[in-house]
Short mmCIF file of C-alpha atoms and ligand atoms in Angstrom, two decimals:
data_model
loop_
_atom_site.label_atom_id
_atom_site.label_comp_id
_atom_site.label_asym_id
_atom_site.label_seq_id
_atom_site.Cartn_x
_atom_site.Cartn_y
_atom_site.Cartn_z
CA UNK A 1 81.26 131.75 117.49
CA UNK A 2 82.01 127.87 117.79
CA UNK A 3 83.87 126.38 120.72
CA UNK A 4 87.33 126.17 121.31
CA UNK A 5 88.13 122.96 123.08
CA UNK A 6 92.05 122.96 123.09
CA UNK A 7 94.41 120.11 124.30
CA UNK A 8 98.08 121.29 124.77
CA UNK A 9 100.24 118.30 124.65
CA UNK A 10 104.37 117.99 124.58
CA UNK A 11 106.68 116.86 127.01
CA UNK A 12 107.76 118.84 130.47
CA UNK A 13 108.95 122.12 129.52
CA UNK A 14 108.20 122.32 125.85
CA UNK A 15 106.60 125.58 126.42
CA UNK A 16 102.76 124.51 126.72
CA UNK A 17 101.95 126.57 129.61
CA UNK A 18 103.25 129.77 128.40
CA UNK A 19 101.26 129.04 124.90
CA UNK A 20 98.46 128.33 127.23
CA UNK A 21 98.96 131.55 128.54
CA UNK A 22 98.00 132.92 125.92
CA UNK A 23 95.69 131.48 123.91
CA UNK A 24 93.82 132.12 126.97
CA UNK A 25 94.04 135.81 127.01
CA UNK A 26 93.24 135.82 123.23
CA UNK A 27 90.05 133.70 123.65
CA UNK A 28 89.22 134.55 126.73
CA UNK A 29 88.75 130.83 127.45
CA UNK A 30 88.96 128.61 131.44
CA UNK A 31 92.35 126.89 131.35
CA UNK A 32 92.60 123.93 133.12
CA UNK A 33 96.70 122.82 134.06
CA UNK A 34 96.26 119.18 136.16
CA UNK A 35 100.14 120.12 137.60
CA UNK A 36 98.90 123.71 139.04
CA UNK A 37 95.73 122.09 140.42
CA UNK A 38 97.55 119.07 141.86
CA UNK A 39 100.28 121.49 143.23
CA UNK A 40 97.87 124.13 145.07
CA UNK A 41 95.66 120.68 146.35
CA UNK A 42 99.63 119.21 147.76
CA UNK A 43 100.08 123.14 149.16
CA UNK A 44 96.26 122.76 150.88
CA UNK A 45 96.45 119.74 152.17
CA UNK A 46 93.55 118.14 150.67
CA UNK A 47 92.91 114.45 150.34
CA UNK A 48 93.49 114.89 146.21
CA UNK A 49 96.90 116.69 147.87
CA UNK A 50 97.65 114.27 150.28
CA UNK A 51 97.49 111.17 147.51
CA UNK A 52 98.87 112.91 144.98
CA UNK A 53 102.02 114.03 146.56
CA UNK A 54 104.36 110.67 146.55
CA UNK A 55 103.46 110.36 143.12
CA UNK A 56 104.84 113.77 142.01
CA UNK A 57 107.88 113.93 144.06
CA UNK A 58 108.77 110.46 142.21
CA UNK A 59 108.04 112.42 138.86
CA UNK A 60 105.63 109.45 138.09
CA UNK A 61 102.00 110.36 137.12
CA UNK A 62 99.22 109.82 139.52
CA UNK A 63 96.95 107.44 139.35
CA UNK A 64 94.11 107.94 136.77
CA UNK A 65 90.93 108.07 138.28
CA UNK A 66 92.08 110.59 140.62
CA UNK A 67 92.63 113.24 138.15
CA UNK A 68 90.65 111.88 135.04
CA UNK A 69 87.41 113.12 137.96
CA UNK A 70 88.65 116.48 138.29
CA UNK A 71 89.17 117.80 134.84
CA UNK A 72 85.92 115.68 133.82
CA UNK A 73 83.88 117.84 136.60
CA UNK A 74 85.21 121.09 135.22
CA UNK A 75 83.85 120.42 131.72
CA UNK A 76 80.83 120.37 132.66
CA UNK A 77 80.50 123.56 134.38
CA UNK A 78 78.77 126.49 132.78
CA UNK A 79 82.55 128.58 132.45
CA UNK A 80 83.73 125.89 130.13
CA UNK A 81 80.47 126.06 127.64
CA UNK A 82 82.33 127.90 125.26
CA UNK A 83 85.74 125.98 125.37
CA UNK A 84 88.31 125.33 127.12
CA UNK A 85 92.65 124.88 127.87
CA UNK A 86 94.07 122.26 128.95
CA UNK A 87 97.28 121.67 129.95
CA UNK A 88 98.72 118.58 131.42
CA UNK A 89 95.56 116.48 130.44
CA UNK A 90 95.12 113.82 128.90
CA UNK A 91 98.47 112.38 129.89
CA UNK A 92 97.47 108.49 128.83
CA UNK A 93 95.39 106.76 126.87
CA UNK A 94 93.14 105.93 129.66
CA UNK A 95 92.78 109.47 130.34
CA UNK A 96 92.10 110.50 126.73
CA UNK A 97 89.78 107.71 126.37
CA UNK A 98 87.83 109.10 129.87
CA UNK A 99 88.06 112.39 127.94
CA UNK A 100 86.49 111.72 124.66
CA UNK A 101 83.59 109.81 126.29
CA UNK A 102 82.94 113.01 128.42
CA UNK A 103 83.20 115.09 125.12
CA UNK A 104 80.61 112.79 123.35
CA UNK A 105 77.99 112.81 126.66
CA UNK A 106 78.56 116.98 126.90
CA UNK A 107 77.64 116.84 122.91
CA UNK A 108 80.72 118.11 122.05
CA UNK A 109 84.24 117.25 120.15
CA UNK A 110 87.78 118.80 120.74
CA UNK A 111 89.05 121.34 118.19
CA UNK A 112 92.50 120.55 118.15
CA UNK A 113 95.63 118.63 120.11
CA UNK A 114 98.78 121.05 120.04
CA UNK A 115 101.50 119.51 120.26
CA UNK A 116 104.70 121.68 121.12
CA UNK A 117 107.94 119.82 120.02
CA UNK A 118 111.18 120.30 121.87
CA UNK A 119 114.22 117.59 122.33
CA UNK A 120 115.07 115.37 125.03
CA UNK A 121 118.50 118.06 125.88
CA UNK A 122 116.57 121.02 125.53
CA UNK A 123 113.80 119.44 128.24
CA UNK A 124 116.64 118.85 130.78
CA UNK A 125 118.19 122.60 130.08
CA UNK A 126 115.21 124.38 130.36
CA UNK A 127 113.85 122.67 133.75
CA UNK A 128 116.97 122.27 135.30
CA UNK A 129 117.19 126.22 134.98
CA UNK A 130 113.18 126.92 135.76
CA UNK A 131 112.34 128.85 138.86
CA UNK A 132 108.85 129.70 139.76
CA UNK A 133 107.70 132.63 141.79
CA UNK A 134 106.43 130.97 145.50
CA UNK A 135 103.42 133.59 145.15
CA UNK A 136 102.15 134.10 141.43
CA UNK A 137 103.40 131.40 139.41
CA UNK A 138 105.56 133.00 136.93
CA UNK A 139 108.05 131.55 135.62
CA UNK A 140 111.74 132.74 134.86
CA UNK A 141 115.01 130.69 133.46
CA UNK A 142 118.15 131.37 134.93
CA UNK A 143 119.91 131.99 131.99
CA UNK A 144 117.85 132.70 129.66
CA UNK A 145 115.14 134.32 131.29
CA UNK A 146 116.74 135.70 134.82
CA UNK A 147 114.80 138.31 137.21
CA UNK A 148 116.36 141.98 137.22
CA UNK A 149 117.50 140.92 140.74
CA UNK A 150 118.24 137.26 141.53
CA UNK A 151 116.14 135.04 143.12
CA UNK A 152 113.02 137.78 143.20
CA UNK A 153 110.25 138.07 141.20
CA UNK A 154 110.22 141.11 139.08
CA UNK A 155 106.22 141.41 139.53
CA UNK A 156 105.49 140.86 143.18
CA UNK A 157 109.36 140.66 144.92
CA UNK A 158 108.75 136.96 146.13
CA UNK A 159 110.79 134.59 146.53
CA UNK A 160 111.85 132.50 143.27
CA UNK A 161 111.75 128.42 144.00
CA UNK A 162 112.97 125.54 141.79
CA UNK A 163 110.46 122.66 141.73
CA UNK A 164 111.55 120.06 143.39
CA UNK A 165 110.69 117.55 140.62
CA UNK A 166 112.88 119.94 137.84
CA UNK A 167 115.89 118.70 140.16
CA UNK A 168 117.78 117.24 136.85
CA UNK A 169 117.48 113.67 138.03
CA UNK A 170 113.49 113.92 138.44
CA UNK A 171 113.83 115.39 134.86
CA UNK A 172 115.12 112.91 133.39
CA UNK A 173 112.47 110.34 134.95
CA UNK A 174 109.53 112.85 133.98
CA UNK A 175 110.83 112.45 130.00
CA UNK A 176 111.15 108.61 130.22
CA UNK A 177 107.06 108.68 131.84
CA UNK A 178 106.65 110.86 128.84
CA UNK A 179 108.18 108.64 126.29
CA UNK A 180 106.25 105.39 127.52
CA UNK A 181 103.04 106.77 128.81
CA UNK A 182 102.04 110.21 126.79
CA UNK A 183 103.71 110.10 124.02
CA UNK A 184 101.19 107.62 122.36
CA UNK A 185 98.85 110.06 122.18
CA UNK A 186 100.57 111.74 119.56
CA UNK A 187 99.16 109.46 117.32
CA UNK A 188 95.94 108.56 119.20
CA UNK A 189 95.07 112.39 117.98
CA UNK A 190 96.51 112.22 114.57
CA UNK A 191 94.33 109.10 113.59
CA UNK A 192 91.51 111.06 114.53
CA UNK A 193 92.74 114.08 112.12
CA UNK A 194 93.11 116.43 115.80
CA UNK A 195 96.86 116.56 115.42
CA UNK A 196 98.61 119.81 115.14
CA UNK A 197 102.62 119.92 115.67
CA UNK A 198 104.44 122.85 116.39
CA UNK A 199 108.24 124.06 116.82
CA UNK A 200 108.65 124.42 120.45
CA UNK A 201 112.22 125.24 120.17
CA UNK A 202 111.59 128.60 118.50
CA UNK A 203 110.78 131.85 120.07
CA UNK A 204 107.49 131.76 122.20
CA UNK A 205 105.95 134.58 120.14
CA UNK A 206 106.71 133.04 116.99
CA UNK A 207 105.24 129.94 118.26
CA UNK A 208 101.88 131.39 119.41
CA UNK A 209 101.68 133.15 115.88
CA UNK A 210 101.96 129.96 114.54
CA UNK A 211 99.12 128.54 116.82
CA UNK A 212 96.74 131.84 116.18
CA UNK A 213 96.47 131.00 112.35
CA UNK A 214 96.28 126.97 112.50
CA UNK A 215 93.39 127.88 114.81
CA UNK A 216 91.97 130.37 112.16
CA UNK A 217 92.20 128.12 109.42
CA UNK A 218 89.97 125.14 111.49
CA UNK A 219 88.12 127.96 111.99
CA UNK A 220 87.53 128.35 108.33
CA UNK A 221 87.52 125.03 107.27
CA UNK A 222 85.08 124.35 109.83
CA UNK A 223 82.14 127.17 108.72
CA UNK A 224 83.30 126.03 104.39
P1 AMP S 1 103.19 119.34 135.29
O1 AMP S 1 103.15 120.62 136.04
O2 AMP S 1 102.16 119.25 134.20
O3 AMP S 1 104.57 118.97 134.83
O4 AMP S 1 102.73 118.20 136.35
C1 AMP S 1 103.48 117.95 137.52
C2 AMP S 1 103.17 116.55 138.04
O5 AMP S 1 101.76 116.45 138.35
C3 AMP S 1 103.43 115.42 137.07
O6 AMP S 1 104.78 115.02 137.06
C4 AMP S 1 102.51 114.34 137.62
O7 AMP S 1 103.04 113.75 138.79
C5 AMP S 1 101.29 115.12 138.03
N1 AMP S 1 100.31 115.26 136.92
C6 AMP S 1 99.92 116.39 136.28
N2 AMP S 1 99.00 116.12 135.34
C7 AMP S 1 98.78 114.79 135.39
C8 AMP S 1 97.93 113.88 134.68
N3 AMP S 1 97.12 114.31 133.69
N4 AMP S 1 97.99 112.57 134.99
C9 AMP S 1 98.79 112.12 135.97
N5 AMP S 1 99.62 112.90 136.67
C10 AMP S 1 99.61 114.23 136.41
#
């Protein structure tokens, strides 16, 4: 079988986590999400944590070199030989460069950029109404995906949190580092014919079908 080396991109919130979800389940692929690794380095204390931390509260990015060296190190690990998720990375063109010059020295190229699509107003719903579970991760919307009982996680009866940077004004400053600094990619990957766009603003399932047969026809295409 030939690698899958995915690249979710899309703004805050368009849904690339849960697609990441997954994809990784069907492929049985590492994912790699620079926002849960720089979270659980913040909740650890580490140095990546400690320097990280300012940025994040701000809703800025951090700085590049100090998270273009930890996705780069993963890639080269024996668990990502066969492919790999990720989510959150490359969020500029400095990064993507780093990223393609990794590809190239591993022997390798990316299979595809997803790009999930959602609108500016559905971004600030969505977050502003995100919780996360304190222990597990997953994820619930107030009103459109609420626990059985509020505030609790229906899997492990934790505690449900709101990140502190989906406060709405944080929001809004995480689309406008979106617009300047990530959304060039967009076309970074479509002159280089990796570009695939989806409809984040339809049903999750529907999207992930969508994402299951783009992937099977590069598939094709790719042994024709
Ligand atoms: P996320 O969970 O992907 O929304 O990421 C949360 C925060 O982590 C972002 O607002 C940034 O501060 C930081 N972050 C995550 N990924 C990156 C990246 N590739 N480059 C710079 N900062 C990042």
């Amino acid at each position: 079988m030939s690698e899958l080396n995915l690249i979710m991109l899309g703004p805050p919130g368009a849904g690339k986590g849960t697609q990441a979800e997954r994809l990784v389940e069907d492929f049985e692929l590492p994912y790699y999400a620079t926002g849960d690794i720089l979270r659980a380095a913040v909740r650890d204390g580490s140095e990546l944590g400690r320097e990280a931390k300012e940025h994040m509260d701000r809703g800025d990015l951090v700085p590049d070199e100090l998270i273009t060296k930890v996705i780069v190190e993963r890639l080269d690990t024996p668990e990502a030989a066969d492919g790999f998720v990720l989510d959150g990375f490359p969020r500029t063109r400095g990064q993507a460069q780093s990223l393609d010059e990794q590809i190239d020295r591993l022997g390798r190229r990316l299979t595809a950029a997803l790009l999930i699509e959602v609108d500016d107003d559905e971004v600030v719903r969505r977050l502003s109404g995100r919780r996360v579970c304190a222990a597990n991760g997953h994820l619930y919307h107030v009103d459109h995906d609420p626990p059985k009982s509020e505030g609790v996680c229906d899997e492990d009866g934790s505690a449900l949190e709101q990140r502190d940077d989906d406060r709405p004004e944080t929001v809004k400053h995480r689309l406008e580092v979106y617009h300047e600094q990530t959304q060039p990619l967009v076309e970074f990957y479509d002159e280089r014919g990796m570009l695939r766009r989806f409809n984040g603003s339809r049903k999750p399932g529907e999207v992930h079908d969508h994402i299951k047969a783009t992937l099977a026809t590069l598939r094709l295409e790719e042994e024709l």
